[in-house]
CSV table of C-alpha atoms (C1' of nucleotides) in Angstrom, one decimal:
chain,number,residue,atom,x,y,z
J,21,MET,CA,-0.6,-1.8,-40.6
J,22,ARG,CA,-2.8,-4.4,-38.8
J,23,ILE,CA,-1.7,-4.7,-34.9
J,24,LEU,CA,-2.4,-7.8,-32.7
J,25,PHE,CA,-1.4,-6.8,-29.2
J,26,LEU,CA,-0.8,-9.2,-26.4
J,27,GLY,CA,-0.3,-7.9,-22.7
J,28,THR,CA,-1.7,-8.1,-19.7
J,29,PRO,CA,-1.0,-5.5,-16.9
J,30,ASP,CA,-1.1,-1.7,-16.3
J,31,PHE,CA,2.4,-1.6,-18.0
J,32,ALA,CA,0.9,-2.8,-21.1
J,33,VAL,CA,-2.0,-0.7,-21.3
J,34,SER,CA,0.3,2.1,-21.3
J,35,ALA,CA,1.9,1.0,-24.4
J,36,LEU,CA,-1.5,0.0,-25.8
J,37,SER,CA,-2.8,3.3,-25.5
J,38,ALA,CA,0.3,5.3,-26.8
J,39,ILE,CA,-0.3,2.8,-30.0
J,40,LEU,CA,-3.9,3.6,-30.4
J,41,GLU,CA,-3.2,7.5,-29.7
J,42,ASN,CA,-0.7,7.5,-32.5
J,43,GLY,CA,-3.3,6.2,-35.0
J,44,TYR,CA,-2.0,2.7,-35.3
J,45,ASP,CA,-4.9,0.1,-36.1
J,46,VAL,CA,-5.1,-2.5,-33.4
J,47,VAL,CA,-7.1,-5.1,-34.5
J,48,GLY,CA,-7.3,-7.0,-31.4
J,49,VAL,CA,-5.8,-7.8,-28.1
J,50,VAL,CA,-4.8,-11.3,-26.5
J,51,THR,CA,-4.7,-11.1,-22.7
J,52,GLN,CA,-4.8,-13.8,-19.9
J,53,PRO,CA,-8.1,-15.1,-18.8
J,54,ASP,CA,-10.3,-13.3,-16.4
J,55,ARG,CA,-9.3,-14.4,-12.7
J,56,LYS,CA,-11.5,-14.9,-9.8
J,57,ARG,CA,-10.4,-12.5,-7.2
J,58,ASN,CA,-12.5,-13.1,-4.1
J,59,ARG,CA,-12.1,-10.4,-1.0
J,60,GLY,CA,-14.7,-8.2,-2.7
J,61,GLU,CA,-16.5,-10.6,-5.0
J,62,ALA,CA,-15.5,-8.6,-8.1
J,63,THR,CA,-13.9,-11.1,-10.7
J,64,SER,CA,-11.7,-8.9,-12.6
J,65,PHE,CA,-10.6,-8.5,-16.2
J,66,SER,CA,-7.0,-7.9,-16.8
J,67,PRO,CA,-5.9,-4.2,-17.2
J,68,VAL,CA,-5.7,-4.6,-20.9
J,69,LYS,CA,-9.0,-6.3,-21.0
J,70,SER,CA,-10.9,-3.3,-19.3
J,71,TYR,CA,-8.9,-1.0,-21.5
J,72,ALA,CA,-9.7,-2.6,-25.0
J,73,LEU,CA,-13.3,-3.0,-23.9
J,74,GLN,CA,-13.7,0.4,-23.2
J,75,LYS,CA,-11.9,1.5,-26.8
J,76,GLY,CA,-13.9,-1.1,-28.6
J,77,ILE,CA,-11.1,-3.6,-29.5
J,78,GLU,CA,-11.9,-7.2,-30.1
J,79,VAL,CA,-10.5,-9.4,-27.0
J,80,TYR,CA,-8.8,-12.8,-27.1
J,81,GLN,CA,-8.2,-14.9,-24.2
J,82,TYR,CA,-6.9,-18.2,-23.9
J,83,GLU,CA,-5.5,-20.4,-21.1
J,84,SER,CA,-2.9,-21.4,-23.4
J,85,ILE,CA,-2.3,-19.3,-26.7
J,86,LYS,CA,0.0,-22.0,-27.9
J,87,LYS,CA,-2.9,-24.5,-28.0
J,88,GLU,CA,-6.1,-22.3,-28.3
J,89,GLY,CA,-4.7,-19.2,-30.3
J,90,VAL,CA,-3.3,-20.4,-33.3
J,91,GLU,CA,-6.1,-20.6,-35.6
J,92,ASP,CA,-7.7,-17.3,-34.4
J,93,ILE,CA,-4.6,-15.3,-35.4
J,94,LYS,CA,-4.3,-16.9,-38.3
J,95,ASN,CA,-7.6,-15.6,-38.9
J,96,ILE,CA,-6.8,-11.9,-37.7
J,97,ALA,CA,-3.8,-12.2,-39.8
J,98,PRO,CA,-2.1,-9.2,-38.2
J,99,ASP,CA,0.9,-7.3,-40.0
J,100,VAL,CA,2.7,-7.0,-36.6
J,101,MET,CA,2.3,-8.4,-33.2
J,102,ILE,CA,3.4,-6.8,-30.0
J,103,THR,CA,4.0,-8.5,-27.0
J,104,CYS,CA,4.4,-6.5,-23.5
J,105,ALA,CA,4.1,-8.6,-20.1
J,106,PHE,CA,1.7,-10.9,-21.6
J,107,GLY,CA,2.1,-13.5,-19.2
J,108,GLN,CA,2.6,-16.4,-21.9
J,109,ILE,CA,5.1,-18.1,-23.7
J,110,ILE,CA,4.4,-17.8,-27.3
J,111,SER,CA,5.3,-20.8,-30.1
J,112,GLN,CA,7.3,-20.6,-32.9
J,113,GLU,CA,4.3,-21.4,-35.2
J,114,ILE,CA,2.8,-17.9,-34.0
J,115,LEU,CA,6.0,-15.9,-33.9
J,116,ASP,CA,5.9,-16.8,-38.2
J,117,ILE,CA,2.3,-15.5,-38.6
J,118,PRO,CA,2.8,-11.7,-38.9
J,119,LYS,CA,4.9,-10.5,-41.9
J,120,TYR,CA,6.7,-7.9,-39.8
J,121,GLY,CA,7.3,-10.2,-37.0
J,122,VAL,CA,6.7,-10.0,-33.3
J,123,LEU,CA,8.2,-7.1,-31.2
J,124,ASN,CA,8.3,-7.0,-27.3
J,125,ILE,CA,8.6,-4.2,-25.0
J,126,HIS,CA,10.7,-5.2,-22.0
J,127,ALA,CA,11.3,-2.9,-19.0
J,128,SER,CA,14.9,-3.3,-18.8
J,129,LEU,CA,18.3,-2.3,-20.8
J,130,LEU,CA,18.6,-6.1,-22.3
J,131,PRO,CA,20.6,-8.1,-22.1
J,132,LYS,CA,20.5,-7.3,-18.3
J,133,TYR,CA,17.4,-8.3,-16.1
J,134,ARG,CA,15.8,-10.6,-18.8
J,135,GLY,CA,12.9,-12.3,-17.2
J,136,SER,CA,10.0,-11.2,-14.9
J,137,SER,CA,10.0,-8.4,-12.5
J,138,PRO,CA,12.9,-6.5,-14.3
J,139,ILE,CA,12.0,-3.3,-12.5
J,140,GLN,CA,11.8,-4.6,-9.0
J,141,ARG,CA,15.1,-6.3,-9.9
J,142,CYS,CA,16.9,-3.2,-11.0
J,143,LEU,CA,16.1,-1.5,-7.6
J,144,ILE,CA,16.7,-4.4,-5.3
J,145,ASN,CA,20.1,-4.4,-6.9
J,146,GLY,CA,20.8,-0.6,-6.4
J,147,GLU,CA,20.9,0.2,-10.1
J,148,LYS,CA,21.5,4.0,-11.0
J,149,THR,CA,19.7,3.6,-14.3
J,150,THR,CA,17.3,1.4,-16.3
J,151,GLY,CA,15.2,1.7,-19.5
J,152,VAL,CA,12.9,0.0,-21.9
J,153,THR,CA,14.0,-2.3,-24.8
J,154,ILE,CA,12.1,-2.9,-27.9
J,155,MET,CA,13.4,-6.2,-29.6
J,156,LYS,CA,11.8,-9.1,-31.2
J,157,THR,CA,10.2,-11.9,-29.2
J,158,ALA,CA,12.1,-14.8,-29.5
J,159,LEU,CA,11.4,-18.4,-28.0
J,160,ALA,CA,14.1,-17.8,-25.5
J,161,VAL,CA,12.7,-15.5,-22.9
J,162,ASP,CA,13.8,-11.9,-23.7
J,163,SER,CA,16.6,-12.8,-26.0
J,164,GLY,CA,15.4,-11.4,-29.2
J,165,ASP,CA,17.2,-8.8,-31.6
J,166,ILE,CA,17.2,-5.5,-30.3
J,167,LEU,CA,15.5,-2.8,-32.3
J,168,LEU,CA,15.8,0.3,-30.0
J,169,GLN,CA,16.4,1.1,-26.1
J,170,LYS,CA,15.5,4.1,-24.0
J,171,GLU,CA,17.6,4.9,-20.9
J,172,ILE,CA,16.5,6.8,-17.8
J,173,ASP,CA,18.1,7.3,-14.5
J,174,ILE,CA,16.6,5.8,-11.4
J,175,LEU,CA,15.6,8.3,-8.6
J,176,PRO,CA,17.6,7.9,-5.3
J,177,GLU,CA,14.6,7.3,-3.3
J,178,GLU,CA,12.2,5.7,-5.9
J,179,ASN,CA,10.2,2.9,-5.4
J,180,ALA,CA,8.9,0.3,-8.0
J,181,GLY,CA,5.6,1.7,-8.3
J,182,GLU,CA,7.1,5.0,-9.2
J,183,LEU,CA,9.7,3.6,-11.6
J,184,PHE,CA,7.1,1.2,-13.3
J,185,ASP,CA,4.9,4.1,-14.2
J,186,ARG,CA,7.8,6.2,-16.0
J,187,LEU,CA,8.9,3.3,-17.7
J,188,ALA,CA,5.2,2.5,-18.5
J,189,ILE,CA,5.2,5.8,-20.3
J,190,LEU,CA,8.8,5.3,-21.8
J,191,GLY,CA,7.9,2.1,-23.2
J,192,GLY,CA,4.8,3.6,-24.9
J,193,GLU,CA,6.9,6.1,-26.5
J,194,ALA,CA,9.6,3.5,-27.6
J,195,ILE,CA,7.2,1.2,-29.4
J,196,VAL,CA,5.7,4.3,-31.4
J,197,GLU,CA,9.0,4.8,-32.6
J,198,ALA,CA,9.8,1.3,-33.2
J,199,LEU,CA,6.6,1.0,-35.3
J,200,GLY,CA,7.6,3.9,-37.1
J,201,LEU,CA,10.7,2.4,-38.1
J,202,LEU,CA,9.2,-0.8,-39.3
J,203,GLU,CA,6.8,1.2,-41.5
J,204,LYS,CA,9.6,2.9,-42.9
J,205,GLY,CA,11.6,-0.2,-43.5
J,206,GLU,CA,14.5,1.4,-41.4
J,207,ALA,CA,14.4,-1.1,-38.6
J,208,LYS,CA,17.8,-2.8,-37.8
J,209,PHE,CA,18.1,-5.3,-35.4
J,210,THR,CA,21.1,-6.1,-33.5
J,211,PRO,CA,21.6,-9.3,-31.6
J,212,GLN,CA,22.1,-9.5,-27.6
J,213,ASP,CA,25.6,-10.0,-26.2
J,214,GLU,CA,24.8,-13.2,-24.5
J,215,LYS,CA,28.0,-12.6,-22.3
J,216,LEU,CA,26.3,-9.6,-20.6
J,217,ALA,CA,23.0,-11.3,-20.2
J,218,THR,CA,21.5,-11.7,-16.7
J,219,HIS,CA,18.1,-13.4,-15.8
J,220,TYR,CA,16.2,-13.2,-12.9
J,221,PRO,CA,13.2,-15.3,-11.8
J,222,MET,CA,9.7,-13.8,-10.9
J,223,ILE,CA,9.7,-12.2,-7.3
J,224,SER,CA,7.4,-13.8,-5.0
J,225,LYS,CA,5.9,-12.8,-1.9
J,226,GLU,CA,8.2,-14.4,0.6
J,227,ASP,CA,11.2,-12.7,-0.9
J,228,GLY,CA,10.0,-9.8,0.3
J,229,ARG,CA,10.7,-10.5,3.8
J,230,ILE,CA,13.5,-8.6,5.4
J,231,ASP,CA,16.7,-9.9,6.7
J,232,TRP,CA,17.8,-7.7,9.2
J,233,SER,CA,21.2,-9.0,9.3
J,234,ALA,CA,21.7,-7.5,5.6
J,235,SER,CA,22.9,-4.1,5.5
J,236,ALA,CA,20.6,-0.8,5.7
J,237,ILE,CA,21.2,0.2,2.3
J,238,ASP,CA,20.6,-3.5,0.7
J,239,ILE,CA,17.2,-3.3,3.0
J,240,PHE,CA,16.7,0.2,1.6
J,241,ASN,CA,17.0,-1.1,-2.1
J,242,LYS,CA,14.9,-4.1,-1.4
J,243,MET,CA,12.3,-2.0,0.1
J,244,ARG,CA,12.1,0.1,-2.9
J,245,GLY,CA,11.8,-2.9,-5.3
J,246,PHE,CA,9.2,-4.6,-3.4
J,247,THR,CA,6.9,-1.5,-3.1
J,248,PRO,CA,4.0,-1.2,-3.6
J,249,TRP,CA,3.8,-4.8,-4.3
J,250,PRO,CA,4.2,-7.3,-3.1
J,251,SER,CA,5.9,-5.3,-0.5
J,252,ALA,CA,8.7,-5.4,2.0
J,253,PHE,CA,7.6,-7.0,5.2
J,254,THR,CA,8.8,-8.2,8.6
J,255,TYR,CA,7.0,-9.1,11.7
J,256,LEU,CA,6.0,-7.1,14.8
J,257,THR,CA,5.0,-8.6,17.9
J,258,GLY,CA,3.7,-11.6,15.8
J,259,LYS,CA,1.9,-9.4,13.3
J,260,LEU,CA,2.9,-8.9,9.7
J,261,PHE,CA,4.3,-5.3,9.7
J,262,LYS,CA,5.2,-3.7,5.9
J,263,ILE,CA,7.6,-1.0,5.6
J,264,SER,CA,6.9,1.2,2.3
J,265,ARG,CA,9.0,4.3,2.9
J,266,SER,CA,12.5,4.2,4.8
J,267,ARG,CA,15.9,5.6,4.6
J,268,VAL,CA,19.4,4.8,5.4
J,269,CYS,CA,20.0,6.7,8.8
J,270,LYS,CA,23.0,9.3,8.5
J,271,SER,CA,22.5,10.5,12.0
J,272,GLU,CA,25.8,9.7,14.3
J,273,ASP,CA,23.7,10.4,17.2
J,274,ILE,CA,21.1,7.7,16.3
J,275,ILE,CA,23.6,5.0,15.3
J,276,ASP,CA,25.9,5.8,18.2
J,277,VAL,CA,22.6,5.4,20.7
J,278,MET,CA,22.1,1.8,18.8
J,279,LYS,CA,25.4,0.7,18.8
J,280,ASP,CA,24.8,-2.2,21.0
J,281,PHE,CA,21.4,-3.2,19.6
J,282,VAL,CA,20.9,-6.4,17.8
J,283,CYS,CA,19.8,-6.8,14.3
J,284,GLY,CA,16.2,-6.0,14.0
J,285,GLU,CA,16.1,-4.2,17.2
J,286,ALA,CA,14.1,-1.0,17.4
J,287,TYR,CA,14.6,2.3,18.6
J,288,ALA,CA,11.6,4.8,18.7
J,289,GLU,CA,11.4,8.3,19.6
J,290,LYS,CA,8.3,10.3,19.8
J,291,THR,CA,7.9,10.8,15.8
J,292,ARG,CA,11.1,8.9,14.5
J,293,ALA,CA,11.8,5.0,14.5
J,294,PHE,CA,15.1,3.3,13.7
J,295,VAL,CA,15.8,-0.4,13.2
J,296,LYS,CA,19.4,-1.9,13.5
J,297,THR,CA,20.7,-3.6,10.7
J,298,GLY,CA,23.6,-5.9,9.9
J,299,GLU,CA,25.4,-2.7,8.8
J,300,GLY,CA,24.2,0.6,9.7
J,301,VAL,CA,20.5,1.7,10.9
J,302,LEU,CA,17.4,2.0,8.9
J,303,GLU,CA,15.0,4.9,9.6
J,304,LEU,CA,11.4,3.9,9.0
J,305,LEU,CA,9.2,6.4,7.2
J,306,GLU,CA,5.8,4.6,6.3
J,307,VAL,CA,4.7,1.6,7.8
J,308,GLN,CA,1.6,-0.8,7.7
J,309,ILE,CA,0.6,-3.2,10.3
J,310,GLU,CA,-1.6,-6.2,9.3
J,311,GLY,CA,-5.2,-4.9,9.1
J,312,LYS,CA,-4.5,-1.3,9.0
J,313,LYS,CA,-3.6,1.2,6.5
J,314,ALA,CA,-0.3,2.3,5.9
J,315,MET,CA,0.5,5.4,7.8
J,316,ASP,CA,3.6,7.4,8.7
J,317,VAL,CA,5.6,6.5,11.4
J,318,SER,CA,4.8,9.3,13.5
J,319,ALA,CA,1.1,8.4,13.3
J,320,PHE,CA,2.0,4.9,14.1
J,321,LEU,CA,3.8,5.5,16.9
J,322,GLN,CA,1.2,7.6,18.8
J,323,GLY,CA,-0.6,4.4,18.9
J,324,GLY,CA,2.1,3.0,21.1
J,325,LYS,CA,2.8,-0.4,19.1
J,326,LEU,CA,6.4,0.2,18.6
J,327,LYS,CA,8.7,0.7,21.3
J,328,SER,CA,12.2,0.8,21.9
J,329,GLY,CA,13.8,-2.8,22.5
J,330,GLU,CA,11.2,-4.4,20.2
J,331,ILE,CA,12.7,-6.8,18.0
J,332,LEU,CA,11.4,-6.9,14.5
J,333,GLY,CA,11.5,-10.1,12.3
P,22,C,C1',-21.0,-16.9,0.1
P,23,G,C1',-12.4,-18.9,0.8
P,24,C,C1',-9.8,-17.1,6.0
P,25,G,C1',-9.0,-13.3,9.3
P,26,G,C1',-8.7,-7.8,11.4
P,27,G,C1',-10.9,-3.4,11.7
P,28,U,C1',-14.7,1.4,11.5
P,29,U,C1',-14.3,5.8,18.8
P,30,G,C1',-12.8,14.0,18.5
P,31,G,C1',-8.3,16.2,12.7
P,32,A,C1',-4.3,11.8,13.2
P,33,G,C1',-2.8,7.3,15.9
P,34,C,C1',-4.9,4.5,19.3
P,35,A,C1',-7.7,2.9,24.9
P,36,G,C1',-11.9,1.3,26.5
P,37,U,C1',-16.1,-5.9,26.3
P,38,G,C1',-23.1,-3.7,30.0
P,39,G,C1',-23.8,1.2,34.6
P,40,U,C1',-19.1,9.0,35.9
P,41,C,C1',-17.2,6.0,29.5
P,42,A,C1',-15.4,8.7,26.8
P,43,A,C1',-9.1,7.9,28.6
P,44,C,C1',-4.2,8.3,26.3
P,45,U,C1',-0.2,10.2,22.6
P,46,C,C1',0.1,14.0,18.7
P,47,G,C1',-2.2,18.1,16.0
P,48,U,C1',-5.2,22.7,16.4
P,49,C,C1',-6.2,27.5,19.1
P,50,G,C1',-4.7,30.9,23.0
P,51,G,C1',-1.4,32.1,26.8
P,52,G,C1',3.8,31.6,28.8
P,53,C,C1',9.0,30.3,29.1
P,54,U,C1',13.4,30.5,25.7
P,55,C,C1',18.4,33.5,21.6
P,56,A,C1',16.0,29.5,19.5
P,57,U,C1',13.3,24.7,18.7
P,58,A,C1',10.2,19.2,15.9
P,59,A,C1',11.6,21.1,23.6
P,60,C,C1',9.0,22.8,28.0
P,61,C,C1',4.7,24.8,31.1
P,62,C,C1',-0.5,26.4,31.6
P,63,G,C1',-5.3,26.6,29.4
P,64,A,C1',-9.2,25.9,25.6
P,65,A,C1',-11.8,23.9,21.5
P,66,G,C1',-13.4,19.3,19.2
P,67,A,C1',-16.4,12.7,19.6
P,68,U,C1',-23.3,10.6,21.2
P,69,C,C1',-18.4,5.9,19.6
P,70,G,C1',-19.4,3.7,10.7
P,71,G,C1',-25.2,3.2,9.3
P,72,A,C1',-30.1,0.6,10.4
P,73,G,C1',-32.6,-2.6,13.7
P,74,G,C1',-32.7,-5.8,18.3
P,75,U,C1',-31.9,-7.5,23.6
P,76,U,C1',-31.8,-4.7,28.4
P,77,C,C1',-33.7,-0.9,34.0
P,78,G,C1',-29.2,0.6,31.2
P,79,A,C1',-24.7,-0.6,25.3
P,80,G,C1',-19.3,2.1,22.2
P,81,U,C1',-19.1,-2.4,25.3
P,82,C,C1',-24.2,-8.4,23.5
P,83,C,C1',-27.3,-9.9,19.1
P,84,U,C1',-28.7,-9.3,13.8
P,85,U,C1',-27.6,-6.7,9.3
P,86,C,C1',-25.8,-2.9,5.8
P,87,A,C1',-21.6,-0.2,4.2
P,88,C,C1',-16.7,0.9,3.5
P,89,C,C1',-11.0,-0.2,4.8
P,90,C,C1',-7.3,-3.6,5.6
P,91,G,C1',-4.1,-8.3,6.0
P,92,C,C1',-4.0,-13.4,4.2
P,93,A,C1',-5.2,-16.9,0.3
P,94,A,C1',-6.2,-17.1,-4.9
RNA sequence: CGCGGGUUGGAGCAGUGGUCAACUCGUCGGGCUCAUAACCCGAAGAUCGGAGGUUCGAGUCCUUCACCCGCAA
């Protein structure tokens, strides 16, 4: 079976490598064009491109696959195409090319969390489980008929990076299983229940700004969803201040000490730091101030940059 | 050559020309304590990212290199 793989980030690399390791014939990959990344002067390839080059797979890149890629893909004549966080919308003309159709790997249990950043969104919303879905790639985003799903529990303190890694592996397993079904002619597709569908836009940098009037648990979930990227942040004495690890404070003593604090006000001990929120107290565990590396709060506190009474935000 | 911050004992930091190598923590030794991430006493440990320069004299000014990080893409 001739496979054409369309993907861009690390998540897609995991799937691609699973496909290769199971002996499938990947005749090419399509990925986003090389982007200029400046600080460090490295113009970098997408992770999928780097991986494909390493494996000696043909790489195709288009600013717009709909406009520039159709002829190429017809010539490649794949039996099946697989999309995975590709980053471009595909046209019907392209969807009609491969005889086994076009499959997509999506990191959520569809029809929930359609759209970009499903992993982050799950965490932000405090979901307890998530998973991956293999479905037909359709014109409407993430709306195609489902072939199979795999579910996993979200760990209580897991952040997006960690969950991402686990789902990437799961996605690889799922797509290999899906290809097996296709080959055996046992693939059965089930339409999604549109009534249960939820859709979220891509998260942006600014969405990571912490609103200290929210509850501690919501802030905690947001922080997990935004870590390691684009990160949950606030401001400390005018400087960007990221929080990469935290937890909801359970200590009655601390909560009592801070009962008259305003939202965003900090309470610092020798090795621990807390912030008052709209509901409850958030304990900071790992932070990063602009220009510095991320560090444990205890180390950060040694530097004397955060004192009780300081207002974050 | 997109903009900016940073590189000082194991960690976090102070220190902008002349006892300048400080502080908090950690480490080691001792003490106190039922006990402790608490407290007390003492000790080890840095030639201040690399190279060059200015100067009577530089961590502190200049040039350059390397690495780290934030922003923007």
